[in-house]
Amino acid sequence: MFEFKLPDLGEGIHEGELLKWYVKEGDTISEDDPLCDMETDKAAVTIPSPRTGVIIRLTGNPGDTIQVNQVLVVIDEDFKESSIQQIKTIKEVGPEPETKKIAAPATRRLAREMKIDINAVTGTGSAGKVTKEDLEQYEAGKKDVKQEEPGAYTEVSLEGSSNNGTIPFLEIDRLPDYEKSGPVEKESIRSLRKKTAIKTTSSTILVPHVAHMDECDVTELENLRKTFNSTKEKAGNLTLLSFVIKAVSSLLKSYPEFNAGIDPHKMEIVYKKYYNIGFAADTPRGLIVPVINNADQKSVAAIASHLVSLSNKGRDGTITAPELTNGTFTITNVGAIGGTGVVPIINYPESAILGLGRVIKKPIVKDDKIIIGLMLPITLCFDHRIADGVRAALFVRDLKQMLENPMVFMTGV
Amino acid sequence: MVMGELVYDVDVVVLGGGPGGYTAAIRAADLGMEVMVVESRPTLGGVCLTEGCIPSKTLINAVGLVENIKNSEKMGLVSKGVELDTDKLRQWIQTIVDNLSTGIATLLENRDIEVVHGHARFIEDHKIYVDGTNTNIRFKHAIIATGSRINELPAGIDLPLWTSATALKLPEIPKSLLVIGGGYIGLEIGQAYAGLGSQVTMAEYNPKFLSGADQDLVNVVIKKCQEQFSAIHTGSKVTGIKKIKTGYLVTFEKNKKIFNGEFNKILVATGRRPNTDDLGLDVLGIQVDKRGLIATDDQCRTIKKHIFAVGDITKGPALAHKASREGKVAAEVIAGHFSAFDNVAVPAVLFTNPEIAWTGITETKAKEKNIPFKKGKFPLTALGRAKSMGKTRGFVKIIADPESLLILGVGIAGEHASELISEGTLAIEMGATLEDLIVTVHPHPTFSESMMEAAEMAANGSVHLLKRKDNA
């Protein structure tokens, strides 16, 4: 009998959502056959069977969240008819876990009613006892299990106001009955939609955002880009974004506050000495942010080719969790579609994000003459807890200079 | 359907009217279900009421009174030869038993719970047949609470030896009585008969009495037994029993040495076995383990979702209070409540002289499993109330986690141990720490103070002892 536990899916990933089973209890499965699809907050993966045998027990239903190291499936490699019944019995009457949380009987009953595994809850009572309040806290945020994990974001639930008493005026009104007014369609919030919702909500509530905007004349940059691309030396074309990533990654070294994060529990600002630039990418599944690691050490061409391959992987769903993890700064480029500007939300727990608008020709004044400039609207949104407006203004000014004088910055780095 | 056959349709059928069964039935009925009970005995209450806890404790209480009176001379209580009228005592025990059994019947009646007397067997997934009454009961859920029975004598012995059930009926007070089996039943009844005037000899196969229990608790009783009994043979095997004119000639073997003894009566108290062998469980596909126990989850559910099992037929101690708690859980789960038998501590109580009781983890178990603990032990000799009553044998000990100071276990030997233990059980269930017990005001002068003192001992030392003792 083999108990297959959800394997480590990559750095910082503790759980995944079960999307679908390829098998049902009683099915025979061969090693490496697909077992199930799991979606983490980074990517969707198909998990293959580690053994050949008969599926004795599946532990979850699609939509369930499975923790890493939780038993996912029990496979009997030496199958006999009675095994299914046996394993069920063993599971149900098996020895209790040794490390049981301490809680009063009524609290234990409440946990069952709330469908919470009390052993997963951090107790704040004397001697680590789990209290009713701990259960409510856990239900509201599942906060305490994640708090300790570096890099993990904190879920903030707005349901139930008791634990959010710290935010005055925060009330969630019940939605009107839209169906009375006309036909509606309902869709449950799951997977990436849910992750995005959680992340953006956390970010807007936790981070005081400030936006600083400007426009860069990218005429010269465009010329350079076109010249480069026309040589066709490289397989892929350079994009505007690849230049911006290059420029930002080198500029961040002078602006550590925008490549940082806040640890509110320790009252510390963490400055990262590595420059992994994430870029927002639209995929059929929703928004993902692939990361170009150590962008400061890569050439524009290398960045461009990474952009292409990561975008492709994102689109066809083969992107892996590590490729979506450990970003330090994010750039979102909705300009490709349109818009005179954008005020993005910081990709929490990063400290800043750069939004790019659409490049359009505009009349600009240069040397007291009106000329046509190819203008790129840029916005830096930053965490005001870490930095003040002056630094953002300086950052944007420097970035503008770099992008407007690409030859200088390209030769400088 | 055969002519004259009765068919009932109910939500819940309970097999067995003992502490597990009748409690389950009452709770299920109170939760709005239609319930029937099948009981093979003519009266309700199971072993506990008819031939176990209740009659034995009634007997032990009477014997204890006799001893108390005899021991009260130094307090100035003058009595000239206390006599015990066994006929009257027998009647008194029966009155208590009948009274309680009628009480249970009334409780069931009040709730329109029908009781069928006969032996029930599963004949289909949702149907039982009750032998002797020609009754079929179709049910949505069943709770098996059929309890346990006294182990049969080894094959080949066809002698009218006593069981605990016989002894509790007080057929006579034998001049000499051999008790085979030094478990709690053997000890309790052995001491009771010693108090009634029998010369009692105890034979236990194991080198220790109650090997699962902490020996410091057991020793308090054994010390008393040594005063009361003619002989105690531990590590001794009974190799032969021969009927003789005056009773029995018994051959023992201890350390490869053979010796004999003559006794008027022999009480065999060598354990109990679950009543799962004739229930038609195979029809349901429910299997029992090698001890005859049915596997259940913490909701008391068997592998069949609609069949529950509670009490002596499931794993865990074969104790009435465990059965009745499980009975409630099963009924509540059937009613859709989120109940579970998630109890941390099930107290064990021995109505020996002195009483001993323990709850939570024993010191023996903690050592065996390498669970770190600190211990506080408070002797009753230092307790005012114990002194005033002349009942200073024994002690209270508390075992706590050395880091969190959570109370892990309590062991008590002494007067009222059976009552005192509940404070320990509550403390453990609630996740109390030593401090919680220490700062709780305990009334003075009572035995309950010993709990507080033991907790203080475990934490840092009691004010009622001369000096701090190291926690050993």
Tab-separated table of N, CA, C and O in Angstrom, chain A residues 85-86 88-89 92-96 98 100 102-105 108-109 112-115 126-129, chain B residues 295-298 301-303 305 315 338-340 342-344 369 404 406 428-433 436:
chain	number	residue	atom	x	y	z
A	85	GLN	N	-11.763	-2.075	1.007
A	85	GLN	CA	-12.465	-2.018	2.274
A	85	GLN	C	-11.473	-1.860	3.415
A	85	GLN	O	-11.653	-1.059	4.306
A	86	GLN	N	-10.390	-2.639	3.302
A	86	GLN	CA	-9.389	-2.630	4.370
A	86	GLN	C	-8.801	-1.253	4.588
A	86	GLN	O	-8.762	-0.760	5.698
A	88	LYS	N	-9.883	1.561	3.790
A	88	LYS	CA	-10.853	2.515	4.328
A	88	LYS	C	-10.950	2.359	5.831
A	88	LYS	O	-10.980	3.327	6.566
A	89	THR	N	-10.965	1.102	6.260
A	89	THR	CA	-11.060	0.849	7.689
A	89	THR	C	-9.831	1.378	8.385
A	89	THR	O	-9.910	2.077	9.377
A	92	GLU	N	-9.903	4.996	8.690
A	92	GLU	CA	-10.888	5.557	9.603
A	92	GLU	C	-10.607	5.261	11.059
A	92	GLU	O	-10.969	6.021	11.930
A	93	VAL	N	-9.955	4.133	11.308
A	93	VAL	CA	-9.732	3.813	12.707
A	93	VAL	C	-8.263	3.876	13.066
A	93	VAL	O	-7.884	3.536	14.156
A	94	GLY	N	-7.457	4.319	12.135
A	94	GLY	CA	-6.020	4.331	12.329
A	94	GLY	C	-5.620	5.144	13.541
A	94	GLY	O	-6.427	5.874	14.105
A	95	PRO	N	-4.370	5.008	13.944
A	95	PRO	CA	-3.952	5.710	15.158
A	95	PRO	C	-4.088	7.217	15.004
A	95	PRO	O	-3.883	7.760	13.928
A	96	GLU	N	-4.435	7.848	16.073
A	96	GLU	CA	-4.585	9.302	16.076
A	96	GLU	C	-3.208	9.920	15.912
A	96	GLU	O	-2.226	9.367	16.372
A	98	GLU	N	-0.052	11.896	16.784
A	98	GLU	CA	0.497	12.052	18.125
A	98	GLU	C	0.409	13.503	18.605
A	98	GLU	O	0.161	13.766	19.763
A	100	LYS	N	-1.507	16.277	18.929
A	100	LYS	CA	-2.855	16.835	18.846
A	100	LYS	C	-2.870	18.193	19.521
A	100	LYS	O	-2.221	18.388	20.543
A	102	ILE	N	-4.251	21.156	21.751
A	102	ILE	CA	-5.017	21.204	22.987
A	102	ILE	C	-6.175	22.189	22.781
A	102	ILE	O	-5.979	23.309	22.311
A	103	ALA	N	-7.362	21.748	23.105
A	103	ALA	CA	-8.522	22.632	23.025
A	103	ALA	C	-9.619	22.051	23.888
A	103	ALA	O	-9.687	20.845	24.093
A	104	ALA	N	-10.476	22.925	24.391
A	104	ALA	CA	-11.592	22.464	25.201
A	104	ALA	C	-12.581	21.713	24.308
A	104	ALA	O	-12.633	21.956	23.103
A	105	PRO	N	-13.348	20.794	24.914
A	105	PRO	CA	-14.274	19.991	24.110
A	105	PRO	C	-15.202	20.825	23.222
A	105	PRO	O	-15.423	20.485	22.067
A	108	ARG	N	-13.380	22.006	20.232
A	108	ARG	CA	-13.134	20.919	19.277
A	108	ARG	C	-14.390	20.660	18.445
A	108	ARG	O	-14.326	20.439	17.245
A	109	ARG	N	-15.533	20.712	19.124
A	109	ARG	CA	-16.795	20.509	18.403
A	109	ARG	C	-16.998	21.638	17.396
A	109	ARG	O	-17.382	21.418	16.254
A	112	ARG	N	-15.059	21.134	14.301
A	112	ARG	CA	-15.683	20.163	13.392
A	112	ARG	C	-16.825	20.816	12.624
A	112	ARG	O	-16.985	20.598	11.427
A	113	GLU	N	-17.610	21.630	13.339
A	113	GLU	CA	-18.727	22.299	12.673
A	113	GLU	C	-18.223	23.249	11.593
A	113	GLU	O	-18.844	23.418	10.555
A	114	MET	N	-17.075	23.891	11.872
A	114	MET	CA	-16.524	24.842	10.905
A	114	MET	C	-15.680	24.132	9.849
A	114	MET	O	-15.107	24.763	8.979
A	115	LYS	N	-15.617	22.803	9.996
A	115	LYS	CA	-14.826	21.976	9.081
A	115	LYS	C	-13.358	22.425	9.050
A	115	LYS	O	-12.739	22.544	7.996
A	126	SER	N	-3.392	29.874	26.751
A	126	SER	CA	-2.285	29.459	27.595
A	126	SER	C	-1.835	28.073	27.171
A	126	SER	O	-2.649	27.230	26.794
A	127	ALA	N	-0.539	27.864	27.209
A	127	ALA	CA	0.072	26.595	26.810
A	127	ALA	C	-0.288	26.201	25.378
A	127	ALA	O	-0.347	25.034	25.048
A	128	GLY	N	-0.534	27.201	24.545
A	128	GLY	CA	-0.796	26.926	23.129
A	128	GLY	C	-2.179	26.386	22.849
A	128	GLY	O	-2.453	25.803	21.806
A	129	LYS	N	-3.090	26.607	23.782
A	129	LYS	CA	-4.444	26.098	23.627
A	129	LYS	C	-5.166	26.827	22.490
A	129	LYS	O	-5.038	28.037	22.336
B	295	ALA	N	-14.101	-2.412	14.395
B	295	ALA	CA	-13.374	-1.167	14.150
B	295	ALA	C	-14.367	-0.030	13.895
B	295	ALA	O	-15.345	-0.195	13.163
B	296	THR	N	-14.110	1.101	14.518
B	296	THR	CA	-14.962	2.272	14.311
B	296	THR	C	-14.092	3.506	14.144
B	296	THR	O	-12.929	3.510	14.543
B	297	ASP	N	-14.693	4.540	13.563
B	297	ASP	CA	-13.960	5.807	13.494
B	297	ASP	C	-14.335	6.661	14.706
B	297	ASP	O	-15.033	6.192	15.608
B	298	ASP	N	-13.892	7.910	14.727
B	298	ASP	CA	-14.145	8.695	15.940
B	298	ASP	C	-15.599	9.160	16.027
B	298	ASP	O	-15.996	9.794	16.979
B	301	ARG	N	-18.607	5.105	13.944
B	301	ARG	CA	-19.169	4.515	12.735
B	301	ARG	C	-18.315	3.334	12.301
B	301	ARG	O	-17.093	3.400	12.363
B	302	THR	N	-18.965	2.260	11.900
B	302	THR	CA	-18.224	1.111	11.389
B	302	THR	C	-17.939	1.357	9.904
B	302	THR	O	-18.245	2.424	9.386
B	303	ILE	N	-17.394	0.348	9.230
B	303	ILE	CA	-17.128	0.539	7.798
B	303	ILE	C	-18.432	0.694	7.021
B	303	ILE	O	-18.427	1.192	5.910
B	305	LYS	N	-21.636	2.757	6.633
B	305	LYS	CA	-21.948	4.122	7.062
B	305	LYS	C	-23.178	4.211	7.977
B	305	LYS	O	-23.295	5.144	8.756
B	315	LYS	N	-12.686	-0.715	20.336
B	315	LYS	CA	-11.391	-0.594	21.021
B	315	LYS	C	-11.485	0.435	22.152
B	315	LYS	O	-12.357	1.286	22.152
B	338	PHE	N	-22.222	17.407	14.582
B	338	PHE	CA	-20.786	17.236	14.363
B	338	PHE	C	-20.124	16.687	15.622
B	338	PHE	O	-19.199	17.278	16.154
B	339	SER	N	-20.633	15.565	16.099
B	339	SER	CA	-20.083	14.991	17.318
B	339	SER	C	-18.946	14.044	16.988
B	339	SER	O	-18.881	13.495	15.902
B	340	ALA	N	-18.094	13.863	17.941
B	340	ALA	CA	-17.031	12.876	17.775
B	340	ALA	C	-16.567	12.448	19.153
B	340	ALA	O	-16.606	13.221	20.101
B	342	ASP	N	-13.862	12.452	20.745
B	342	ASP	CA	-12.508	13.000	20.663
B	342	ASP	C	-11.947	13.226	22.058
B	342	ASP	O	-11.087	14.060	22.260
B	343	ASN	N	-12.470	12.470	23.005
B	343	ASN	CA	-12.051	12.676	24.384
B	343	ASN	C	-10.577	12.364	24.553
B	343	ASN	O	-10.058	11.415	23.972
B	344	VAL	N	-9.931	13.196	25.326
B	344	VAL	CA	-8.502	13.028	25.554
B	344	VAL	C	-8.288	12.028	26.694
B	344	VAL	O	-7.362	11.242	26.674
B	369	LYS	N	6.804	5.797	26.392
B	369	LYS	CA	6.787	6.524	25.120
B	369	LYS	C	7.761	7.698	25.092
B	369	LYS	O	7.732	8.512	24.171
B	404	SER	N	5.091	23.428	28.774
B	404	SER	CA	3.846	24.197	28.792
B	404	SER	C	3.117	24.087	30.120
B	404	SER	O	2.227	24.870	30.403
B	406	LEU	N	1.085	21.936	30.857
B	406	LEU	CA	-0.231	21.329	30.640
B	406	LEU	C	-0.343	20.064	31.472
B	406	LEU	O	0.613	19.298	31.562
B	428	ILE	N	-7.782	17.957	32.093
B	428	ILE	CA	-7.109	17.479	30.879
B	428	ILE	C	-7.945	17.810	29.641
B	428	ILE	O	-7.436	18.300	28.638
B	429	GLU	N	-9.247	17.574	29.717
B	429	GLU	CA	-10.101	17.876	28.561
B	429	GLU	C	-10.066	19.360	28.200
B	429	GLU	O	-10.115	19.735	27.037
B	430	MET	N	-9.995	20.211	29.231
B	430	MET	CA	-10.007	21.648	28.990
B	430	MET	C	-8.633	22.194	28.657
B	430	MET	O	-8.488	23.366	28.354
B	431	GLY	N	-7.624	21.354	28.748
B	431	GLY	CA	-6.275	21.836	28.491
B	431	GLY	C	-5.772	22.743	29.599
B	431	GLY	O	-5.117	23.748	29.355
B	432	ALA	N	-6.087	22.369	30.849
B	432	ALA	CA	-5.661	23.193	31.976
B	432	ALA	C	-4.171	22.992	32.249
B	432	ALA	O	-3.618	21.931	31.975
B	433	THR	N	-3.550	24.028	32.774
B	433	THR	CA	-2.150	23.927	33.195
B	433	THR	C	-2.105	23.792	34.713
B	433	THR	O	-3.125	23.965	35.393
B	436	ASP	N	-3.593	26.615	36.537
B	436	ASP	CA	-5.061	26.658	36.611
B	436	ASP	C	-5.574	25.922	37.843
B	436	ASP	O	-6.502	26.371	38.514
